[in-house]
CSV table of C-alpha atoms in Angstrom, one decimal:
chain,number,residue,atom,x,y,z
A,1,GLU,CA,0.0,0.0,0.0
A,2,ALA,CA,1.4,3.4,-1.0
A,3,GLU,CA,2.6,5.6,1.9
A,4,VAL,CA,3.5,9.1,2.6
A,5,ALA,CA,7.1,9.1,3.8
A,6,GLN,CA,8.4,11.5,6.4
A,7,SER,CA,11.8,12.0,8.0
A,8,PRO,CA,13.1,12.1,10.6
A,9,ARG,CA,10.7,10.3,12.9
A,10,TYR,CA,12.0,12.2,15.9
A,11,LYS,CA,14.0,15.4,16.3
A,12,ILE,CA,15.4,17.1,19.4
A,13,THR,CA,16.8,20.6,18.9
A,14,GLU,CA,17.9,23.5,21.0
A,15,LYS,CA,16.0,26.7,21.1
A,16,SER,CA,17.1,29.2,18.4
A,17,GLN,CA,18.5,26.4,16.2
A,18,ALA,CA,17.3,25.6,12.7
A,19,VAL,CA,15.4,22.4,12.0
A,20,ALA,CA,14.0,20.9,8.8
A,21,PHE,CA,11.5,18.1,8.0
A,22,TRP,CA,11.1,16.2,4.8
A,23,CYS,CA,8.1,14.7,3.2
A,24,ASP,CA,7.6,12.5,0.1
A,25,PRO,CA,4.0,12.1,-0.9
A,26,ILE,CA,2.3,9.2,-2.6
A,27,SER,CA,3.3,9.1,-6.3
A,28,GLY,CA,0.9,11.1,-8.4
A,29,HIS,CA,-0.6,13.1,-5.6
A,30,ALA,CA,-0.7,16.7,-6.7
A,31,THR,CA,-1.7,18.2,-3.3
A,32,LEU,CA,0.6,18.1,-0.3
A,33,TYR,CA,-0.2,19.4,3.2
A,34,TRP,CA,1.8,20.2,6.3
A,35,TYR,CA,0.1,20.1,9.6
A,36,ARG,CA,1.2,20.8,13.2
A,37,GLN,CA,-0.4,18.7,16.0
A,38,ILE,CA,0.1,19.7,19.6
A,39,LEU,CA,-0.4,16.9,22.1
A,40,GLY,CA,-4.1,16.4,22.9
A,41,GLN,CA,-5.3,18.5,20.0
A,42,GLY,CA,-6.4,17.9,16.4
A,43,PRO,CA,-4.0,18.7,13.5
A,44,GLU,CA,-3.7,22.4,12.4
A,45,LEU,CA,-3.0,23.1,8.7
A,46,LEU,CA,0.2,25.1,8.2
A,47,VAL,CA,0.5,25.1,4.4
A,48,GLN,CA,-1.1,23.4,1.4
A,49,PHE,CA,0.6,22.9,-2.0
A,50,GLN,CA,-1.0,22.2,-5.4
A,51,ASP,CA,1.9,20.9,-7.4
A,52,GLU,CA,4.7,23.4,-6.7
A,53,SER,CA,2.5,26.3,-5.8
A,54,VAL,CA,1.3,27.3,-2.4
A,55,VAL,CA,-2.5,27.6,-2.3
A,56,ASP,CA,-2.9,28.2,1.5
A,57,ASP,CA,-0.3,29.3,4.0
A,58,SER,CA,-2.6,31.6,6.1
A,59,GLN,CA,-1.7,29.7,9.3
A,60,LEU,CA,2.0,29.4,8.7
A,61,PRO,CA,4.1,31.6,11.0
A,62,LYS,CA,6.1,33.1,8.2
A,63,ASP,CA,8.6,34.9,10.4
A,64,ARG,CA,10.2,31.6,11.3
A,65,PHE,CA,8.6,28.9,9.2
A,66,SER,CA,9.1,28.2,5.5
A,67,ALA,CA,8.0,25.5,3.2
A,68,GLU,CA,8.9,24.6,-0.4
A,69,ARG,CA,8.0,22.0,-3.0
A,70,LEU,CA,10.3,22.9,-5.7
A,71,LYS,CA,9.6,20.2,-8.3
A,72,GLY,CA,6.1,19.5,-7.2
A,73,VAL,CA,7.0,16.2,-5.6
A,74,ASP,CA,8.7,16.1,-2.2
A,75,SER,CA,8.6,18.9,0.2
A,76,THR,CA,10.6,20.5,3.0
A,77,LEU,CA,9.3,22.4,6.1
A,78,LYS,CA,11.9,24.5,7.9
A,79,ILE,CA,11.8,26.3,11.2
A,80,GLN,CA,14.4,29.0,12.0
A,81,PRO,CA,14.9,29.8,14.8
A,82,ALA,CA,13.0,27.1,16.7
A,83,GLU,CA,11.2,28.1,19.9
A,84,LEU,CA,10.0,26.0,22.8
A,85,GLY,CA,6.4,26.4,21.7
A,86,ASP,CA,7.2,24.6,18.4
A,87,SER,CA,7.4,21.3,20.2
A,88,ALA,CA,4.7,19.2,18.4
A,89,MET,CA,4.1,16.5,15.9
A,90,TYR,CA,4.5,17.7,12.3
A,91,LEU,CA,2.4,15.7,9.9
A,92,CYS,CA,2.5,15.6,6.1
A,93,ALA,CA,-0.4,14.4,4.1
A,94,SER,CA,-1.2,14.1,0.4
A,95,SER,CA,-4.2,13.7,-1.9
A,96,GLN,CA,-4.8,13.4,-5.6
A,97,SER,CA,-6.3,16.9,-5.7
A,98,TYR,CA,-7.4,19.5,-3.3
A,99,ARG,CA,-10.9,19.0,-4.8
A,100,ALA,CA,-10.9,15.5,-3.5
A,101,GLY,CA,-12.7,16.5,-0.3
A,102,GLY,CA,-10.8,14.1,1.8
A,103,TYR,CA,-10.9,11.1,-0.6
A,104,GLY,CA,-7.5,9.6,-1.0
A,105,TYR,CA,-6.2,11.8,1.7
A,106,THR,CA,-3.3,10.0,3.4
A,107,PHE,CA,-1.1,11.0,6.3
A,108,GLY,CA,2.5,10.2,7.0
A,109,SER,CA,3.7,8.9,10.3
A,110,GLY,CA,4.9,12.4,11.3
A,111,THR,CA,8.0,13.9,12.8
A,112,ARG,CA,7.9,14.4,16.6
A,113,LEU,CA,9.9,17.7,17.4
A,114,THR,CA,11.1,18.5,20.8
A,115,VAL,CA,12.7,21.9,21.4
A,116,VAL,CA,14.8,22.2,24.5
B,1,LYS,CA,-17.7,29.3,12.4
B,2,ASN,CA,-17.0,25.8,11.1
B,3,GLN,CA,-16.4,23.5,14.1
B,4,VAL,CA,-16.2,19.9,15.0
B,5,GLU,CA,-16.7,18.8,18.6
B,6,GLN,CA,-16.1,15.4,20.0
B,7,SER,CA,-17.2,13.7,23.1
B,8,PRO,CA,-16.2,12.3,25.4
B,9,GLN,CA,-12.6,13.7,25.6
B,10,SER,CA,-11.4,10.4,27.0
B,11,LEU,CA,-12.8,7.0,27.7
B,12,ILE,CA,-11.6,3.9,29.5
B,13,ILE,CA,-13.3,0.5,28.8
B,14,LEU,CA,-12.5,-3.1,29.4
B,15,GLU,CA,-11.4,-5.4,26.7
B,16,GLY,CA,-14.3,-7.1,24.9
B,17,LYS,CA,-16.8,-4.3,25.7
B,18,ASN,CA,-18.4,-2.0,23.1
B,19,CYS,CA,-18.2,1.8,23.1
B,20,THR,CA,-19.6,4.7,21.1
B,21,LEU,CA,-17.8,8.0,20.3
B,22,GLN,CA,-19.7,11.1,19.4
B,23,CYS,CA,-19.1,13.9,16.9
B,24,ASN,CA,-21.1,17.1,16.3
B,25,TYR,CA,-20.3,19.5,13.6
B,26,THR,CA,-21.3,22.9,12.4
B,27,VAL,CA,-19.5,22.8,9.0
B,28,SER,CA,-21.3,24.3,6.1
B,29,PRO,CA,-21.3,23.4,3.2
B,30,PHE,CA,-20.8,19.8,4.0
B,31,SER,CA,-18.9,17.4,1.7
B,32,ASN,CA,-18.1,14.4,3.7
B,33,LEU,CA,-17.2,13.1,7.2
B,34,ARG,CA,-14.3,10.9,8.1
B,35,TRP,CA,-13.2,9.0,11.2
B,36,TYR,CA,-9.5,8.6,11.8
B,37,LYS,CA,-7.6,6.4,14.3
B,38,GLN,CA,-4.3,7.8,15.5
B,39,ASP,CA,-2.0,5.6,17.5
B,40,THR,CA,0.3,7.4,19.9
B,41,GLY,CA,3.2,8.9,18.0
B,42,ARG,CA,1.9,8.0,14.6
B,43,GLY,CA,-0.1,9.7,11.9
B,44,PRO,CA,-3.9,9.4,11.6
B,45,VAL,CA,-5.2,6.4,9.6
B,46,SER,CA,-8.6,6.6,7.9
B,47,LEU,CA,-11.3,4.2,9.2
B,48,THR,CA,-14.4,5.4,7.3
B,49,ILE,CA,-15.6,8.2,5.1
B,50,MET,CA,-19.3,9.1,4.5
B,51,THR,CA,-21.0,11.5,2.2
B,52,PHE,CA,-24.3,13.4,2.8
B,53,SER,CA,-26.4,10.5,1.5
B,54,GLU,CA,-24.8,7.8,3.6
B,55,ASN,CA,-26.2,6.9,7.0
B,56,THR,CA,-23.8,4.1,8.0
B,57,LYS,CA,-20.5,2.6,7.0
B,58,SER,CA,-18.6,-0.3,8.6
B,59,ASN,CA,-15.0,-1.2,8.6
B,60,GLY,CA,-14.6,-4.5,10.5
B,61,ARG,CA,-15.5,-3.8,14.2
B,62,TYR,CA,-15.9,-0.1,13.5
B,63,THR,CA,-19.3,1.2,12.4
B,64,ALA,CA,-19.8,4.9,11.8
B,65,THR,CA,-23.2,6.6,11.5
B,66,LEU,CA,-24.2,10.0,10.1
B,67,ASP,CA,-27.3,12.1,10.6
B,68,ALA,CA,-26.8,15.0,8.2
B,69,ASP,CA,-30.0,16.7,9.5
B,70,THR,CA,-28.9,17.0,13.1
B,71,LYS,CA,-25.2,17.2,12.0
B,72,GLN,CA,-24.1,14.3,14.2
B,73,SER,CA,-22.0,11.3,13.7
B,74,SER,CA,-21.0,8.4,15.9
B,75,LEU,CA,-18.3,5.7,15.8
B,76,HIS,CA,-19.2,2.4,17.4
B,77,ILE,CA,-16.5,0.0,18.3
B,78,THR,CA,-17.6,-3.6,18.9
B,79,ALA,CA,-15.8,-6.2,21.0
B,80,SER,CA,-12.9,-3.9,21.8
B,81,GLN,CA,-9.3,-5.1,21.7
B,82,LEU,CA,-6.2,-3.7,23.4
B,83,SER,CA,-5.0,-2.5,20.0
B,84,ASP,CA,-8.0,-0.2,19.8
B,85,SER,CA,-6.3,2.1,22.4
B,86,ALA,CA,-5.7,5.3,20.4
B,87,SER,CA,-7.1,8.7,19.7
B,88,TYR,CA,-10.1,8.8,17.4
B,89,ILE,CA,-10.5,12.0,15.3
B,90,CYS,CA,-13.7,13.1,13.5
B,91,VAL,CA,-12.9,15.2,10.4
B,92,VAL,CA,-15.4,17.1,8.2
B,93,SER,CA,-14.7,18.3,4.7
B,94,ASP,CA,-15.7,21.9,3.9
B,95,TYR,CA,-16.7,21.7,0.2
B,96,GLY,CA,-16.4,25.4,-0.3
B,97,GLY,CA,-13.8,27.9,-1.3
B,98,ALA,CA,-10.6,27.2,-3.2
B,99,THR,CA,-8.9,25.0,-0.7
B,100,ASN,CA,-11.6,22.5,0.3
B,101,LYS,CA,-10.4,22.3,3.8
B,102,LEU,CA,-10.7,19.5,6.4
B,103,ILE,CA,-11.9,20.6,9.8
B,104,PHE,CA,-10.6,18.4,12.6
B,105,GLY,CA,-12.1,17.6,16.0
B,106,THR,CA,-9.8,17.4,19.0
B,107,GLY,CA,-10.3,13.6,19.3
B,108,THR,CA,-11.5,11.1,21.8
B,109,LEU,CA,-8.7,9.3,23.6
B,110,LEU,CA,-9.7,5.6,24.1
B,111,ALA,CA,-7.9,3.3,26.5
B,112,VAL,CA,-8.8,-0.4,26.4
B,113,GLN,CA,-7.8,-2.2,29.5
B,114,PRO,CA,-7.4,-6.0,30.0
């Protein structure tokens, strides 16, 4: 069964350092999403790509977060500098199209970030 | 405001017992509703997805129901197993606008004890 690949699984970083997460969506999925999930809460959308273009980054803290999907395939989410409040699970998801309404929407296993 | 509310927040049951989780939503327009299971430290995995016209859908021991008139859904777990211990998240698709967003509930944390 096709999967959304994420790495690393776990990351511990010091406050003010830079950190990056990588996501490889299911082959053929044009839409890629990055979510942040704080423990005990539901995922919060940070950024949504359609191919290589950003279609929604309204919840992305742009002063410290950046995301790119240069060739419309895999994607990188970066935080610089990291703050204690950034400790969370970062989830990547992909779907065939943003018009899919949730159909074919698949999550990766996530990256657990701890900022110390 | 589009919202998805789940109850209870947490639940403890004995292995072999049944349980029902609730989801109320105020999302409009409505496209579909999905239940996810999320094991600790893992990403969510889809259990069921239902459109406006579907009242019930099953996936093994999981049965979801949808009442689009009252905007309520439930997830019933039959003969629970230890492996059912997880967070269960209700997600509603907002079929409007350019981004067709998913609105997530905060989840119900289920613990199945031997």
